[in-house]
PDB file of C-alpha atoms in Angstrom:
ATOM      1  CA  MET A  74     -14.598 -55.170  20.029  1.00  0.00           C
ATOM      2  CA  SER A  75     -11.047 -57.204  20.957  1.00  0.00           C
ATOM      3  CA  GLU A  76      -7.849 -56.917  19.069  1.00  0.00           C
ATOM      4  CA  PRO A  77      -5.201 -58.893  19.816  1.00  0.00           C
ATOM      5  CA  VAL A  78      -2.137 -57.403  18.537  1.00  0.00           C
ATOM      6  CA  ALA A  79      -0.498 -60.184  18.990  1.00  0.00           C
ATOM      7  CA  GLU A  80       0.535 -63.247  21.224  1.00  0.00           C
ATOM      8  CA  HIS A  81       0.340 -63.228  25.639  1.00  0.00           C
ATOM      9  CA  ALA A  82       3.690 -61.651  27.375  1.00  0.00           C
ATOM     10  CA  GLY A  83       2.024 -64.057  31.112  1.00  0.00           C
ATOM     11  CA  GLY A  84       4.268 -63.721  33.946  1.00  0.00           C
ATOM     12  CA  THR A  85       4.509 -62.540  36.801  1.00  0.00           C
ATOM     13  CA  GLY A  86       7.870 -60.288  38.477  1.00  0.00           C
ATOM     14  CA  ALA A  87       9.854 -58.208  35.901  1.00  0.00           C
ATOM     15  CA  ALA A  88       8.256 -59.070  32.872  1.00  0.00           C
ATOM     16  CA  SER A  89       4.648 -57.715  34.963  1.00  0.00           C
ATOM     17  CA  GLU A  90       6.786 -54.213  35.544  1.00  0.00           C
ATOM     18  CA  ASN A  91       7.401 -54.162  32.199  1.00  0.00           C
ATOM     19  CA  VAL A  92       3.786 -54.210  31.074  1.00  0.00           C
ATOM     20  CA  GLU A  93       2.957 -51.382  33.892  1.00  0.00           C
ATOM     21  CA  TYR A  94       5.767 -49.456  32.558  1.00  0.00           C
ATOM     22  CA  ARG A  95       4.634 -49.928  28.496  1.00  0.00           C
ATOM     23  CA  VAL A  96       0.758 -48.768  29.375  1.00  0.00           C
ATOM     24  CA  ALA A  97       2.024 -45.281  31.574  1.00  0.00           C
ATOM     25  CA  HIS A  98       4.313 -45.139  28.253  1.00  0.00           C
ATOM     26  CA  LEU A  99       1.057 -45.575  26.585  1.00  0.00           C
ATOM     27  CA  ARG A 100      -0.569 -43.276  28.351  1.00  0.00           C
ATOM     28  CA  ASP A 101       1.875 -40.456  28.505  1.00  0.00           C
ATOM     29  CA  ARG A 102       2.060 -40.690  24.652  1.00  0.00           C
ATOM     30  CA  LEU A 103      -1.786 -40.198  24.393  1.00  0.00           C
ATOM     31  CA  ALA A 104      -1.436 -37.309  26.610  1.00  0.00           C
ATOM     32  CA  ALA A 105       1.275 -35.591  24.672  1.00  0.00           C
ATOM     33  CA  GLU A 106       0.156 -36.037  21.106  1.00  0.00           C
ATOM     34  CA  GLU A 107      -3.059 -35.448  18.808  1.00  0.00           C
ATOM     35  CA  LEU A 108      -5.282 -37.477  21.189  1.00  0.00           C
ATOM     36  CA  GLY A 109      -4.478 -36.045  23.996  1.00  0.00           C
ATOM     37  CA  GLU A 110      -7.953 -34.788  24.807  1.00  0.00           C
ATOM     38  CA  LEU A 111      -9.619 -37.956  24.438  1.00  0.00           C
ATOM     39  CA  GLY A 112     -11.435 -39.658  27.084  1.00  0.00           C
ATOM     40  CA  VAL A 113      -9.542 -43.365  26.259  1.00  0.00           C
ATOM     41  CA  ARG A 114      -8.066 -45.483  28.914  1.00  0.00           C
ATOM     42  CA  ALA A 115      -5.594 -47.954  29.073  1.00  0.00           C
ATOM     43  CA  GLU A 116      -5.344 -50.539  32.018  1.00  0.00           C
ATOM     44  CA  VAL A 117      -3.781 -53.731  32.914  1.00  0.00           C
ATOM     45  CA  ARG A 118      -6.439 -56.709  33.523  1.00  0.00           C
ATOM     46  CA  ALA A 119      -6.162 -60.577  33.834  1.00  0.00           C
ATOM     47  CA  GLY A 120      -2.837 -60.434  31.883  1.00  0.00           C
ATOM     48  CA  SER A 121      -3.596 -58.378  28.960  1.00  0.00           C
ATOM     49  CA  VAL A 122      -4.260 -54.780  28.921  1.00  0.00           C
ATOM     50  CA  VAL A 123      -7.256 -53.514  27.471  1.00  0.00           C
ATOM     51  CA  VAL A 124      -8.354 -49.727  26.008  1.00  0.00           C
ATOM     52  CA  THR A 125     -11.307 -48.038  26.331  1.00  0.00           C
ATOM     53  CA  GLY A 126     -13.074 -44.952  25.560  1.00  0.00           C
ATOM     54  CA  THR A 127     -15.192 -43.227  22.571  1.00  0.00           C
ATOM     55  CA  VAL A 128     -13.244 -40.610  20.481  1.00  0.00           C
ATOM     56  CA  PRO A 129     -14.498 -38.646  17.318  1.00  0.00           C
ATOM     57  CA  SER A 130     -14.502 -40.090  14.580  1.00  0.00           C
ATOM     58  CA  ALA A 131     -13.317 -42.975  12.250  1.00  0.00           C
ATOM     59  CA  GLU A 132      -9.642 -41.608  11.421  1.00  0.00           C
ATOM     60  CA  CYS A 133      -9.215 -40.696  15.065  1.00  0.00           C
ATOM     61  CA  ARG A 134      -9.867 -44.266  16.483  1.00  0.00           C
ATOM     62  CA  GLU A 135      -7.398 -45.857  13.623  1.00  0.00           C
ATOM     63  CA  THR A 136      -4.704 -43.457  14.933  1.00  0.00           C
ATOM     64  CA  LEU A 137      -5.455 -44.334  18.212  1.00  0.00           C
ATOM     65  CA  LEU A 138      -4.974 -48.401  17.513  1.00  0.00           C
ATOM     66  CA  ARG A 139      -1.340 -47.997  15.223  1.00  0.00           C
ATOM     67  CA  THR A 140      -0.383 -45.946  18.418  1.00  0.00           C
ATOM     68  CA  VAL A 141      -1.411 -48.752  20.227  1.00  0.00           C
ATOM     69  CA  ARG A 142       0.064 -51.628  18.272  1.00  0.00           C
ATOM     70  CA  GLU A 143       3.903 -49.457  18.424  1.00  0.00           C
ATOM     71  CA  GLU A 144       3.394 -48.744  21.694  1.00  0.00           C
ATOM     72  CA  LEU A 145       1.987 -52.777  23.513  1.00  0.00           C
ATOM     73  CA  ALA A 146       3.055 -55.001  20.483  1.00  0.00           C
ATOM     74  CA  GLY A 147       3.716 -58.223  21.966  1.00  0.00           C
ATOM     75  CA  LEU A 148       1.648 -57.938  24.134  1.00  0.00           C
ATOM     76  CA  ALA A 149      -2.250 -59.289  24.679  1.00  0.00           C
ATOM     77  CA  VAL A 150      -4.610 -55.851  23.548  1.00  0.00           C
ATOM     78  CA  HIS A 151      -8.160 -55.711  23.927  1.00  0.00           C
ATOM     79  CA  THR A 152      -9.991 -52.582  22.159  1.00  0.00           C
ATOM     80  CA  ASP A 153     -12.999 -51.065  23.154  1.00  0.00           C
ATOM     81  CA  VAL A 154     -12.482 -47.866  21.430  1.00  0.00           C
ATOM     82  CA  VAL A 155     -16.711 -46.088  19.679  1.00  0.00           C
ATOM     83  CA  VAL A 156     -16.684 -44.092  17.780  1.00  0.00           C
ATOM     84  CA  ALA A 157     -19.243 -41.385  18.969  1.00  0.00           C
ATOM     85  CA  GLU A 158     -21.943 -39.930  16.509  1.00  0.00           C
ATOM     86  CA  THR A 159     -21.626 -36.259  15.812  1.00  0.00           C
ATOM     87  CA  ALA A 160     -23.556 -35.599  12.776  1.00  0.00           C
ATOM     88  CA  SER A 161     -26.883 -34.336  12.931  1.00  0.00           C
ATOM     89  CA  PRO A 162     -29.603 -35.916  12.691  1.00  0.00           C
ATOM     90  CA  ASP A 163     -31.439 -35.885   9.392  1.00  0.00           C
ATOM     91  CA  HIS A 164     -34.621 -36.455   9.683  1.00  0.00           C
ATOM     92  CA  ALA A 165     -37.376 -35.280  12.357  1.00  0.00           C
ATOM     93  CA  GLU A 166     -38.041 -36.763  16.345  1.00  0.00           C
ATOM     94  CA  ASP A 167     -41.500 -38.542  15.884  1.00  0.00           C
ATOM     95  CA  LEU A 168     -42.843 -38.280  19.411  1.00  0.00           C
ATOM     96  CA  PRO A 169     -45.898 -40.270  20.413  1.00  0.00           C
TER      97      PRO A 169
END
C-alpha cells in the first residue's frame, strides 16, 4: 500500500542529506518508543522514503503511520506495512 504523506522534496546535495537525516531520526524514534520491537524498515529509494514491515495489530499500524507522518512531513512516503494475523483459526484445516 502506498500512502503519500506530502509532496516530493526532490533534489540533491543538502536536500538529500536532510532526507537521510530525517529517516535516521525516524528510525531512532521507532526504536525508542513502543514500536521498538517491530520489524519495520525505512529507507530512501529513488527520491522517496519507503517504509515496510509487519506489525501485530491495526492499532500498531496506525501508531506507526502517525509517527511516519510526523517525522517525514513534506516528503514523498510509500508504505507497505502489513498487519500479522495472530488470531487462532476458527475452524479445523481439511487435508486431502
